[in-house]
Amino acid sequence: MTFEMIFVLSVLGLAVLFFVTEWLRVDLVALSVLLILSIFGLVTHHQAIAGFSNTALITIASVLVLSAGLVRTGVAQILGGQILKLSGDSEIKLLIIMMVTVGLLSGVMNNIGVAALMLPVVLEIARRTGRSPSKLLIPLAFASLFGGLTTLIATAPNILISSALEAGGYEPFKLFDFTPVGVVALVVGIAYLVLWGRHLLPDRDLGRSTSITDTLNGQYELNERLLTMTLPENSPLANKNLAESRLGSALGFNVLAIIRGEQTLLAPGPDTQLRSHDKLLVGGRRDQVGTLQDWKTLTLEHGFLIGEHELGQALKFAEFKIAPNSTYIGKTFKEAGTRNSFGINILAVIQKNKVRVSRLRNYRFNKDDLLIAIGQSDELDSMQESKDFTVFAYVSPRKIALRYKLHRNLIGIHIPPGSTLATRSLGRSHLKSALGINVLGIKRNNKIEFMPAAETQLEAEDILIVIAEPEILEILNCLQNLKLEEQEKTDLQALESDEVGVAEIILSPRTSVAGKTVGELFFREKFGLSVLAIWRKDRAFRTNLRDFALEPGDALMVYGMREDLVRLQQEDDYLVVSGLDQPIYKKEKVLIAAGIELGVLATVALGWLPIFIAALSGAILMVLTRCISMDEAYEAIEWKAIMLIAGMLSLGVAMQETGVTTLLAQYMLESLASLGPQGILAGLFIITCLFAQIMPTAAVAVLMAPIALITAADLGMSPYALMMVVAIGSSSSFLSPVGHPVNLLVMSIGGYRFTDYTKVGLPLVILFGLIAVFVLPLFWPLYL
């Protein structure tokens, strides 16, 4: 084995490791592989980027746009919905019709798109017929995988395998070459799930409903966290809006309604003003008030700005403007990272002569904003050199006080003995998020530590020098002494109206928000919706949701104005699965979109155009006829998958150039040759199928296709038969939720556990293996 072969195998092993562990995004892994192979000379620079011009990539991107056109015009939804109406009340009939519909649609559309499209339809049928969604959603996901085997354009592995055939000097697969074996797999898969598999599915009635009564008393058990409180006369919270009250940030309360006399304000927004005697209906934990009480009584100290105080000697003040072409425009303070980049704190934003010192965490920079900053001289000087800022000038503490009145906002907070804050680090204290303060320094034993790190341990008698609203501790004291009333029997139905309601959403397969917390996404600020609970795997999370990092498969229960729910429905990162009617389709374009799809299929089937030209033509026609906009077309393309495929194609080239593919093929031959041709088929299927449980299926196809071609050449077997085995194995992602995005899509919403997929999927894998070994040769002879 040569050094080059060892190097390529090491790169392959690391790529598989990162795919499995998800330590890095799959597209970043693939692009890193591309760069490593190119830099170290395992492939030429032109070979490294050749994947971006591969016809398979053009085909995949074009098919995704075609699918989006069918979705946006309502072709697929109308067809699927009408067919599913024929199911009646019979569970067997419902399963058969649902899976046939999904399977057929997946033959002409991207299977992830079909599953996402049909998910709300199937959930509505489950609700209407009184069935548990867990009895229907795995069949929905698996049927989309079955349908992926019926045509060339149904799924990315099919297209990549055909492209590999062409690159190897063979005639590529035609549009319906997959259909005979694919239809057998579809029929066998449906028959198995109807006759046996459905009995292995869990029956978990998660109590989902578009009714807020059923929601609060059902799966999420929010009724246990429903509290009421009344603001007393002369409360410091009176005349504050909800954001200023810190009820959400300090206590984690979601205010569902405000009862004011005879009037009920549903889903109040962050700018809703509170009044004395308001009765607030909130979702949260009663013991959160006790947690604040354990902080003890924090007291204020003033005088950190005026005079000869050491703060004024150690730190300087400066004002500067955001440049018109600044990279910070549109970013929040955290996203811009001014503290991490320059070691400074922003005290205030002045815009149109208005001074803003509170809620800066959510503020987004605008062109020509005037910012007041505090920091050490060298750090402020580095900002002066940045092209992101203009009109830089140092200002005196006196000017800060007289012109901007900021002396009121620079205060000290004394931590008393016995406070639980003295047992925590600055970061874990949650002071910043709870009170909206910015800690500039810590005074301890007459010495000040400026710009303390999050790991700095707090101690009793510390004085935190902060920028904050002067009345913040008065508000904190009020929160510490909140009197929560015993929960009365509430008419929960009154929390809904024509304008206000609940909805359940899940992260879409193409989401870009995975790994970010609800707070980092500014979900409440962006959409005006409250996240009441998050369902992950088999449990609900209802506390500290602002710091909850989202993962693929999570389901979120949200509450708010229906118009905001409609706006959320337009986002590509989320799918609304209950609580709203289906989106408005361009129904006047239905016939045009259907005609374009049929035209593409006919053109390819008759051999008039190669598939990548036909699909690209169809995608362009979808835009030209305004079935979708150009922006929607770009959004429909799974760029992560495109980058993944392009990067992994370079690894395929390196494996062939260095002889790794030949080595692996020979090893497989030596292990399986004694078992005969059926043994070769079985071995190839098992290896491909196992990879498909832990790796993106497109990457599996790219890696296994060259091995199948070399094996066929060495044994004199048909490359078409072996490549078809790779296609079947790549689509057999039935054993785990991470095997394919459609499995993750239905996991939380169906209440599934990891073992549910294995229990239902293992017999399917065996059946598909038997199809690959014994049925496939009937359509694709093993020897040419």
mmCIF file with all atom_site columns, N, CA, C and O in Angstrom, residues 103 133 375 408 699:
data_model
loop_
_atom_site.group_PDB
_atom_site.id
_atom_site.type_symbol
_atom_site.label_atom_id
_atom_site.label_alt_id
_atom_site.label_comp_id
_atom_site.label_asym_id
_atom_site.label_entity_id
_atom_site.label_seq_id
_atom_site.pdbx_PDB_ins_code
_atom_site.Cartn_x
_atom_site.Cartn_y
_atom_site.Cartn_z
_atom_site.occupancy
_atom_site.B_iso_or_equiv
_atom_site.pdbx_formal_charge
_atom_site.auth_seq_id
_atom_site.auth_comp_id
_atom_site.auth_asym_id
_atom_site.auth_atom_id
_atom_site.pdbx_PDB_model_num
ATOM 1  N N  . GLY A 1 103 ? -45.422 7.659  -2.380 1.00 0.00 ? 103 GLY A N  1
ATOM 2  C CA . GLY A 1 103 ? -44.437 6.969  -3.215 1.00 0.00 ? 103 GLY A CA 1
ATOM 3  C C  . GLY A 1 103 ? -44.450 7.457  -4.647 1.00 0.00 ? 103 GLY A C  1
ATOM 4  O O  . GLY A 1 103 ? -43.395 7.687  -5.246 1.00 0.00 ? 103 GLY A O  1
ATOM 5  N N  . PRO A 1 133 ? -50.820 10.027 15.470 1.00 0.00 ? 133 PRO A N  1
ATOM 6  C CA . PRO A 1 133 ? -49.879 10.303 14.377 1.00 0.00 ? 133 PRO A CA 1
ATOM 7  C C  . PRO A 1 133 ? -48.732 9.306  14.322 1.00 0.00 ? 133 PRO A C  1
ATOM 8  O O  . PRO A 1 133 ? -48.173 9.063  13.248 1.00 0.00 ? 133 PRO A O  1
ATOM 9  N N  . GLY A 1 375 ? -14.047 51.960 27.162 1.00 0.00 ? 375 GLY A N  1
ATOM 10 C CA . GLY A 1 375 ? -12.992 50.958 27.081 1.00 0.00 ? 375 GLY A CA 1
ATOM 11 C C  . GLY A 1 375 ? -11.652 51.575 27.374 1.00 0.00 ? 375 GLY A C  1
ATOM 12 O O  . GLY A 1 375 ? -11.545 52.777 27.676 1.00 0.00 ? 375 GLY A O  1
ATOM 13 N N  . ARG A 1 408 ? -26.810 58.772 34.975 1.00 0.00 ? 408 ARG A N  1
ATOM 14 C CA . ARG A 1 408 ? -27.891 58.077 35.672 1.00 0.00 ? 408 ARG A CA 1
ATOM 15 C C  . ARG A 1 408 ? -27.819 56.571 35.449 1.00 0.00 ? 408 ARG A C  1
ATOM 16 O O  . ARG A 1 408 ? -28.347 55.781 36.250 1.00 0.00 ? 408 ARG A O  1
ATOM 17 N N  . ALA A 1 699 ? -23.375 11.058 -0.285 1.00 0.00 ? 699 ALA A N  1
ATOM 18 C CA . ALA A 1 699 ? -21.968 10.702 -0.068 1.00 0.00 ? 699 ALA A CA 1
ATOM 19 C C  . ALA A 1 699 ? -21.766 9.199  -0.206 1.00 0.00 ? 699 ALA A C  1
ATOM 20 O O  . ALA A 1 699 ? -20.741 8.737  -0.740 1.00 0.00 ? 699 ALA A O  1
#
